[in-house]
Coordinates of C-alpha atoms in Angstrom, one line a residue:
X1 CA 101.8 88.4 59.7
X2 CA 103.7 91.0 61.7
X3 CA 106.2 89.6 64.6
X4 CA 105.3 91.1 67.4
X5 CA 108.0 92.8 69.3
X6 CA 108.7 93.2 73.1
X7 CA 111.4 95.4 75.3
X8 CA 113.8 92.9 77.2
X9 CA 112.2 90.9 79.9
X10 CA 112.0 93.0 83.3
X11 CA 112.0 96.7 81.2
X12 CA 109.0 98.7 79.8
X13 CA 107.9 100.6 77.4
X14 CA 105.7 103.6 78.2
X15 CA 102.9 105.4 76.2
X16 CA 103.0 108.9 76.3
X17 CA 99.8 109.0 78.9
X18 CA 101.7 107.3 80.9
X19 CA 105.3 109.2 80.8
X20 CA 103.4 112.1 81.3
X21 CA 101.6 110.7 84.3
X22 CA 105.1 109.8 85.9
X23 CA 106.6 112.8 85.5
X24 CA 104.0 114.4 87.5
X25 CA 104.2 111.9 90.9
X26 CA 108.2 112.5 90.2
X27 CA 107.7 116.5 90.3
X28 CA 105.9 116.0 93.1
X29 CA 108.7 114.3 94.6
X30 CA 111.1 116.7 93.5
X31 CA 109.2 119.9 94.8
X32 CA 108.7 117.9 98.3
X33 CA 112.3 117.1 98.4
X34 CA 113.2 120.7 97.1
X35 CA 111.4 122.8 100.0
X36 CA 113.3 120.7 102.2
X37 CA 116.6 122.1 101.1
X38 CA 118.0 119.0 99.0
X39 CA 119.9 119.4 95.8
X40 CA 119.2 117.5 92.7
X41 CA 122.8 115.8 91.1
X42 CA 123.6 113.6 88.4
X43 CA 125.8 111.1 88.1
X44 CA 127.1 108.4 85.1
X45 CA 124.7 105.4 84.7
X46 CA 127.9 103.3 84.7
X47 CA 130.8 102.8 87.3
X48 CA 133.9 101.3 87.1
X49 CA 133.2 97.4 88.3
X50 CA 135.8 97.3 91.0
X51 CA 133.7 99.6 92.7
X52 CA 130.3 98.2 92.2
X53 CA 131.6 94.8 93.8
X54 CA 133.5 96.4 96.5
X55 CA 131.6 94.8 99.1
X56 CA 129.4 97.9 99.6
X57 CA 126.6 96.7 98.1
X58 CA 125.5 93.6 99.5
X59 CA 123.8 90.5 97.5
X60 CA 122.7 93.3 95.2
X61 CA 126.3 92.9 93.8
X62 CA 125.5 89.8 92.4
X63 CA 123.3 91.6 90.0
X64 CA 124.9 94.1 88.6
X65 CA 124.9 94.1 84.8
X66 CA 128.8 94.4 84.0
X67 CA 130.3 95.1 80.8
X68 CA 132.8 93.2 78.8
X69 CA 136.2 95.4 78.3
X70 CA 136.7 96.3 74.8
X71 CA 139.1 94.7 72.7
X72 CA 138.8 91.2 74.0
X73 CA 140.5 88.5 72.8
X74 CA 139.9 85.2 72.1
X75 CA 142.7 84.2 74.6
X76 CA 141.5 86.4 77.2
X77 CA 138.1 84.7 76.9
X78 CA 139.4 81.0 77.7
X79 CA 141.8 82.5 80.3
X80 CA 139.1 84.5 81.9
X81 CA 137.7 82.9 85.6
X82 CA 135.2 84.3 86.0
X83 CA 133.0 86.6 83.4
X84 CA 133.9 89.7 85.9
X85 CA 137.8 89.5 85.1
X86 CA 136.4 90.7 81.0
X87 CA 134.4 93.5 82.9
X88 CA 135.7 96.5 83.4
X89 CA 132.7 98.7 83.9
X90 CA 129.0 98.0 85.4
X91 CA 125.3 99.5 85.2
X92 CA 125.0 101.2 89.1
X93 CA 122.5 99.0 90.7
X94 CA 121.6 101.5 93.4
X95 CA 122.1 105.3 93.5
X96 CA 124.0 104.7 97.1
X97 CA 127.6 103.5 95.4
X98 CA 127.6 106.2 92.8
X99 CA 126.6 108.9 95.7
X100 CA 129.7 108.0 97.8
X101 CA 132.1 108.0 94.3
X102 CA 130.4 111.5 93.8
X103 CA 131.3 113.0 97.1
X104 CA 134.2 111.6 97.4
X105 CA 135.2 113.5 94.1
X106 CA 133.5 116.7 94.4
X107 CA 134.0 116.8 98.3
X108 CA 136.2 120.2 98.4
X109 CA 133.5 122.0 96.3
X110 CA 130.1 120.7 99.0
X111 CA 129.3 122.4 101.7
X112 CA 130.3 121.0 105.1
X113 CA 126.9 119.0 105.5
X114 CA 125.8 118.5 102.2
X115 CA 122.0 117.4 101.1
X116 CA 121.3 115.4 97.8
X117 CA 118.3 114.6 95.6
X118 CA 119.0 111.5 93.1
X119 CA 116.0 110.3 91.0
X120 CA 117.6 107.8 88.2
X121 CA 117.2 104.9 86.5
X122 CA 119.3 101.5 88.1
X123 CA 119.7 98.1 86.5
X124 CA 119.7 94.8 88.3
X125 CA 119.4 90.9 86.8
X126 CA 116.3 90.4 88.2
X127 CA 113.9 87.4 88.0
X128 CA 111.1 89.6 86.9
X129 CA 107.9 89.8 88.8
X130 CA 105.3 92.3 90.4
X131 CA 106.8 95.0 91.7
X132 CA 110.6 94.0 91.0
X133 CA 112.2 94.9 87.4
X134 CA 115.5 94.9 85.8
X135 CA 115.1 98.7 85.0
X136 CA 113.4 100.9 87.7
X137 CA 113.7 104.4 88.8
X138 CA 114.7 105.5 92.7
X139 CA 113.9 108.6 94.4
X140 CA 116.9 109.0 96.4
X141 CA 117.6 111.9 99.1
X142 CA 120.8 111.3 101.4
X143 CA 122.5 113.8 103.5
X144 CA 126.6 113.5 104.1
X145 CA 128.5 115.3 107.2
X146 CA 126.4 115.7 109.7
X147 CA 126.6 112.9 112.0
X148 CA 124.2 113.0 114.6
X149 CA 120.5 112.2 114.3
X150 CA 119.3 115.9 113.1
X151 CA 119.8 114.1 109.8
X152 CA 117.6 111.4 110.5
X153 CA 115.1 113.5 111.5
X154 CA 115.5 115.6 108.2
X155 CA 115.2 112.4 105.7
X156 CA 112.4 111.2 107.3
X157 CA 110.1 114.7 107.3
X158 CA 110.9 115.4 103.7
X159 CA 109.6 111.5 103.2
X160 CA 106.7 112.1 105.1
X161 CA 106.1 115.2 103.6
X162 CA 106.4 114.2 99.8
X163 CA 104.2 110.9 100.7
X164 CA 101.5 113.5 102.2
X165 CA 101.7 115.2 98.8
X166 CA 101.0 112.1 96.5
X167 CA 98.2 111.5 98.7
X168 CA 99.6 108.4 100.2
X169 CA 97.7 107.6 103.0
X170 CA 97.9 104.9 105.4
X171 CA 101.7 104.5 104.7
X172 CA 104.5 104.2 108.0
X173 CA 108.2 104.1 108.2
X174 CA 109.4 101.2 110.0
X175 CA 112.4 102.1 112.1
X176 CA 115.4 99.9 113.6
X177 CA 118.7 100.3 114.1
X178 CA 121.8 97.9 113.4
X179 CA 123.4 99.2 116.9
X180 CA 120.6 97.6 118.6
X181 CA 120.5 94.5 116.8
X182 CA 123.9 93.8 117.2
X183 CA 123.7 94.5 120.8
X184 CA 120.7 92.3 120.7
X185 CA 122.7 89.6 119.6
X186 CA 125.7 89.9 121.7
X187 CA 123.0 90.0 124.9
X188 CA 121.4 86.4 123.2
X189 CA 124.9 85.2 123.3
X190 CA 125.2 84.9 119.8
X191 CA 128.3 84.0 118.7
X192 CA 130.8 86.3 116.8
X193 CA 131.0 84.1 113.5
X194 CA 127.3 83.6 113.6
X195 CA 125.5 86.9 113.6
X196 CA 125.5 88.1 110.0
X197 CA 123.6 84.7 109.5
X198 CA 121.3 85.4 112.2
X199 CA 120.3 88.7 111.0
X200 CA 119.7 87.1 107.8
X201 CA 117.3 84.3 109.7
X202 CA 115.5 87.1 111.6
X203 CA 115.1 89.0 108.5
X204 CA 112.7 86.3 107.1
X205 CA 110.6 86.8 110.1
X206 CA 107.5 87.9 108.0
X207 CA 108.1 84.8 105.6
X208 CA 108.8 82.1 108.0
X209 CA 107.2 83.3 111.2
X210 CA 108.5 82.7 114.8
X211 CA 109.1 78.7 114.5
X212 CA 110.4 78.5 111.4
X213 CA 113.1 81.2 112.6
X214 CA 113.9 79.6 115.6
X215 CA 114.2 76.7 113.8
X216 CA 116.5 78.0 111.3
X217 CA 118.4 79.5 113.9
X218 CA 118.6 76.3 116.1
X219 CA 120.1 74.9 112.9
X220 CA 123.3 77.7 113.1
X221 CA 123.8 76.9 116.8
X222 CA 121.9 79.8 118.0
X223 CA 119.0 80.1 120.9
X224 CA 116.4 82.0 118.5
X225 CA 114.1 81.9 121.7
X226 CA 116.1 83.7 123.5
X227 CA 117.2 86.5 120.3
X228 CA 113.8 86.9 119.8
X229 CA 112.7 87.3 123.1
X230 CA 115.2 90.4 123.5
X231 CA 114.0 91.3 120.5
X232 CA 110.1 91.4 122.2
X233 CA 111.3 93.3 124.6
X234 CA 113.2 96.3 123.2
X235 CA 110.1 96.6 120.9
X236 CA 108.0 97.2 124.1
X237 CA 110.4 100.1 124.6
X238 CA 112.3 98.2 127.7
X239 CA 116.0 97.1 127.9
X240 CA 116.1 93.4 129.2
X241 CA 118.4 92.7 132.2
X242 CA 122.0 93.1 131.1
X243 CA 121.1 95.1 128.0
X244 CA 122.9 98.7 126.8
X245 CA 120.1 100.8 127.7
X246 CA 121.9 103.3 125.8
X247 CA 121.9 101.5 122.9
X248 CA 118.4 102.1 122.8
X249 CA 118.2 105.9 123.2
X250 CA 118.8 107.0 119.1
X251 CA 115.6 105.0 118.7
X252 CA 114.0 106.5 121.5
X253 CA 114.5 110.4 119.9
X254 CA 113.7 109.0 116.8
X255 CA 110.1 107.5 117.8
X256 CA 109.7 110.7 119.6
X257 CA 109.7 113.0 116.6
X258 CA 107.0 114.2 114.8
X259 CA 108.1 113.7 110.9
X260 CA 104.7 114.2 109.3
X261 CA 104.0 109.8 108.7
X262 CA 103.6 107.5 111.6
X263 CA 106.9 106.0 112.7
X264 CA 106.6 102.3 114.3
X265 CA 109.3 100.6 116.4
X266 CA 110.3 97.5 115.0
X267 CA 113.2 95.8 116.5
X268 CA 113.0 92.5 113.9
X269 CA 113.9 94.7 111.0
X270 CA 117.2 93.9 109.7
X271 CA 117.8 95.4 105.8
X272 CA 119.6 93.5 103.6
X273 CA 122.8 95.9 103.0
X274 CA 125.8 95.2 105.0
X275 CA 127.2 98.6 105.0
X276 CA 124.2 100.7 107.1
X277 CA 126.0 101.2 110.8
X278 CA 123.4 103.0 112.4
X279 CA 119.4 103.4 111.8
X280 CA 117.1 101.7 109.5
X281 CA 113.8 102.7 107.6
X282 CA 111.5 100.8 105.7
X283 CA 108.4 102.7 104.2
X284 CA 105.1 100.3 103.9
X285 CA 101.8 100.3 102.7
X286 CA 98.9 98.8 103.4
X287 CA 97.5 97.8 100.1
X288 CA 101.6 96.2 99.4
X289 CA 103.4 93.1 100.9
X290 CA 106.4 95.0 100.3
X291 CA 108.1 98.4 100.8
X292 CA 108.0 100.9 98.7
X293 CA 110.9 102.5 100.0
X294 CA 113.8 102.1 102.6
X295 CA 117.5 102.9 103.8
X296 CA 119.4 104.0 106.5
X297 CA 122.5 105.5 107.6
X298 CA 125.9 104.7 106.4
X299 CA 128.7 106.3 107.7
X300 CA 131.3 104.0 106.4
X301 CA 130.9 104.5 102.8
X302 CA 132.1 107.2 101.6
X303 CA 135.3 107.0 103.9
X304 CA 136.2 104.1 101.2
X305 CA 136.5 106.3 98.6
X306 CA 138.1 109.7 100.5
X307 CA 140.0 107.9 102.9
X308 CA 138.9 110.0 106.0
X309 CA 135.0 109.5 107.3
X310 CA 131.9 111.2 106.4
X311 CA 128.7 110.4 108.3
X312 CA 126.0 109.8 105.8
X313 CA 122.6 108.7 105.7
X314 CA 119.8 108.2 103.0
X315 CA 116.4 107.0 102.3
X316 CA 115.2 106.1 99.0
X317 CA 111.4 105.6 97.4
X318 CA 111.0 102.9 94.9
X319 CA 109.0 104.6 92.3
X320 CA 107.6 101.6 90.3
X321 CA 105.9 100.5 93.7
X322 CA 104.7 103.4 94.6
X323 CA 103.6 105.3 91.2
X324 CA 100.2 102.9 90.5
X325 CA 99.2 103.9 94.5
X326 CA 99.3 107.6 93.2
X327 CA 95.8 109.5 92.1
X328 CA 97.3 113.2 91.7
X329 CA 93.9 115.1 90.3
X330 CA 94.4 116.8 87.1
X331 CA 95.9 119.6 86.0
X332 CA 94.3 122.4 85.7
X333 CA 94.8 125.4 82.9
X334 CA 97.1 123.1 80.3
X335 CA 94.8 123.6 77.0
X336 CA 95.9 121.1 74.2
X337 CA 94.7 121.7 71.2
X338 CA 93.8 118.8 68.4
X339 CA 94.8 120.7 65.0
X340 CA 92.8 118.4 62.5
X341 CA 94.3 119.5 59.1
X342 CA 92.5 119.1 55.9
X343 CA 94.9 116.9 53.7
X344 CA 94.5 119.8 51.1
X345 CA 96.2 122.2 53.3
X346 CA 100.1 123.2 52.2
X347 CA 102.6 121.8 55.5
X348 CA 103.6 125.2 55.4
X349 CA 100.5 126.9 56.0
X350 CA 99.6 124.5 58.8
X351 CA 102.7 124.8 60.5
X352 CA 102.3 128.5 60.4
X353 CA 99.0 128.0 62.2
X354 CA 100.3 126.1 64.8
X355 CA 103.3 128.1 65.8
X356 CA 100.6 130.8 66.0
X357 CA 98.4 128.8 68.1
X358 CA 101.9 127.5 70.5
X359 CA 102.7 131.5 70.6
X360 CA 99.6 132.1 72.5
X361 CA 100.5 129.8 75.4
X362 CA 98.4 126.8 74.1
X363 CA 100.2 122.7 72.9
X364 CA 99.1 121.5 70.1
X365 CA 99.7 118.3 68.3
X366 CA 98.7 118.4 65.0
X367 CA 97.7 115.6 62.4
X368 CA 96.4 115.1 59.2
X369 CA 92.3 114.8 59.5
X370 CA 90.5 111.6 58.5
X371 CA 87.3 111.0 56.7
X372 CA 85.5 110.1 60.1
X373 CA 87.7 112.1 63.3
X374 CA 85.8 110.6 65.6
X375 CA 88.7 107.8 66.4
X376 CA 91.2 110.1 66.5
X377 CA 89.9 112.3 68.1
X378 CA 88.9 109.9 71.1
X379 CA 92.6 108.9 70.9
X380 CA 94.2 112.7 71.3
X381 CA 91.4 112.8 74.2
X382 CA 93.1 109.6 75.9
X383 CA 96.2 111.3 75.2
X384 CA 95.2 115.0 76.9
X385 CA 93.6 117.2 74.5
X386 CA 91.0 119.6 76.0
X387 CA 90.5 121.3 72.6
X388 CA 89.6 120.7 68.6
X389 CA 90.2 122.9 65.8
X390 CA 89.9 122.2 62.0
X391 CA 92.3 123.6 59.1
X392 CA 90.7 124.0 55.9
X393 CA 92.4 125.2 52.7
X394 CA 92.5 129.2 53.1
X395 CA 92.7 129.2 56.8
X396 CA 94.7 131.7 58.9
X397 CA 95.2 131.6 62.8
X398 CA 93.0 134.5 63.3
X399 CA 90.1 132.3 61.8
X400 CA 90.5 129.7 64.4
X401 CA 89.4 129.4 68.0
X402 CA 89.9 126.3 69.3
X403 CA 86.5 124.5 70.6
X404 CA 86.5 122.5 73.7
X405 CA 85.8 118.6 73.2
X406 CA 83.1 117.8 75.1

């Protein structure tokens, strides 16, 4: 009996009705992103691992898939503390680190505010589980040198606009900004030492709720009443007494735009990555406990790599969460023909026939014909034909016209 045989844990195969189907929701996405004036790069699926745990990328660090150096020892094994000192390169875990390596390299040949498209494959050690995998494709668009919030403003229209494409309805971009919470937590008298922790506790608002996060706060040494109630308040749109009303105005122009998806002002959203110094996104749907797609502006990032600062700020779509929402209606004019050979039929003369038939604008996917078609024919169906035609011994191209299946 035949052992049956599975991709790794947290990665998937995909049938080609299925590939096909993803590739239209990601031209889709492309197009979208295109009439908005992005550029489409590449970069390598690996980086070098000092740079992937540079502090950059948060607890998404800690699952990076490294890999080992070659020509290891045995001695450098035992000597080794920890398994990153064997690692000298990494799988990129987001598209965000390898898009600040990028301009800091190709900076002198980008235009002074430049506008990127990245839609890759990234790797992280997961604990599989719905709608998180160890392989997974983002739809990134960021845009680098323009610091004020025109840029914003940009990333969240071409979002709205590609969701409006895929027919996503009902979706909204959360918006916060880190500004504002960290002014929210120096007006709550949070204490210096304490406020990554706190935004970490606030961050599990939708988990825990209100008492367990005061509660978890209270246990740091810090009033969540009084954090959240400043919290209340700046989501009603008001400054509380002895707050930056300032602080509050990016959001203000922000909330006031018209982007194409409803924007809602949520002051408890925190996002997990440390390096985001300014606004915050988080796109939701309602049919999902969890995003499908987020980010936010970054301005200290690339400045890491260059060594002077670039404002930069990006928003990314996780495709695996959003793709089964998707019902794109079918393509229209694509005739696929089923060429059902007769076994007695020389390969050459069929493969005449169907570079013929290809020559004339139609695909075809040929294969040898059964005794009884009817099986494979409902597969090539499943798999997009709109067209049969059969190949008997003696048959030319001009004697075939392709029937449709019905």
């Amino acid at each position: 009996m035949a052992t049956q045989v599975h991709p790794p844990r947290g990665m998937r195969d995909f049938l080609p009705v299925d590939k096909r189907r993803r590739e239209r929701v990601l031209r889709v996405i492309r197009e979208a992103y295109e009439h908005h004036g992005f550029e489409e790069i590449e970069t390598p699926v690996v980086e070098d691992a000092a740079r992937l745990h540079a502090g950059l990328g948060g607890d998404n660090e800690k699952l990076a898939f490294a890999i080992m150096r070659r020509g290891l020892t045995g001695d450098d094994l035992q000597a080794a503390r920890s398994p990153l000192e064997l690692a000298d390169l990494g799988l990129r875990f987001d598209l965000t680190v390898p898009l600040a390596r990028f301009l800091s390299t190709h900076r002198s040949s980008l235009p002074p505010v430049f506008r990127a498209i990245q839609i890759a494959p990234v790797w992280r050690a997961e604990r599989p589980q719905r709608g998180r995998f160890r392989q997974f494709v983002q739809c990134d668009i960021d845009i680098a040198g323009e610091p004020g919030i025109a840029a914003e403003l940009e990333l969240l229209a071409a979002t709205g606009d590609a969701l409006e494409r895929l027919g996503l309805t009902g979706t909204h971009i959360r918006i916060n900004d880190r500004r504002v919470l960290l002014a929210a937590l120096e007006h709550a008298g949070v204490p210096d030492a304490q406020r990554e922790g706190a935004l970490i506790t606030v961050d599990k608002l939708d988990k825990v709720g209100r008492e367990g996060v005061v509660a978890e706060l209270a246990e740091r040494g810090v009033d969540g009443a009084a954090l959240l109630a400043t919290l209340d308040a700046i989501g009603a749109g008001e400054a509380p007494e002895g707050f930056d009303a300032a602080t509050l105005e990016p959001l203000r122009e922000l909330m006031a735009a018209h982007v194409g998806v409803p924007l809602v002002l949520d002051p408890t959203l925190v996002r997990g990555m440390g390096y985001y110094t300014g606004a915050i996104f988080e796109v939701a749907h309602p049919d999902l406990p969890f995003s499908i797609g987020g980010g936010g502006r970054y301005d200290g990032m690339v400045g890491r790599f260059l060594g002077q600062e670039v404002p930069a700020v990006g928003i990314s779509l996780g495709f695996e969460r959003l793709v089964d929402l998707v019902e794109l209606p079918e393509e229209d004019g694509r005739e696929v023909v089923a060429l059902l050979v007769d076994k007695q039929v020389p390969p050459v003369e069929a493969l005449a026939i169907k570079r013929a038939l290809i020559a004339q604008g139609r695909t075809v996917r040929m294969q040898r014909r059964p005794k009884n078609p009817q099986g494979l024919l409902d597969q090539l169906v499943a798999a997009g034909a709109t067209h049969v035609a059969f190949v008997r011994p003696g048959d030319s191209a001009e004697d075939l016209e392709p029937k449709p299946i019905s």
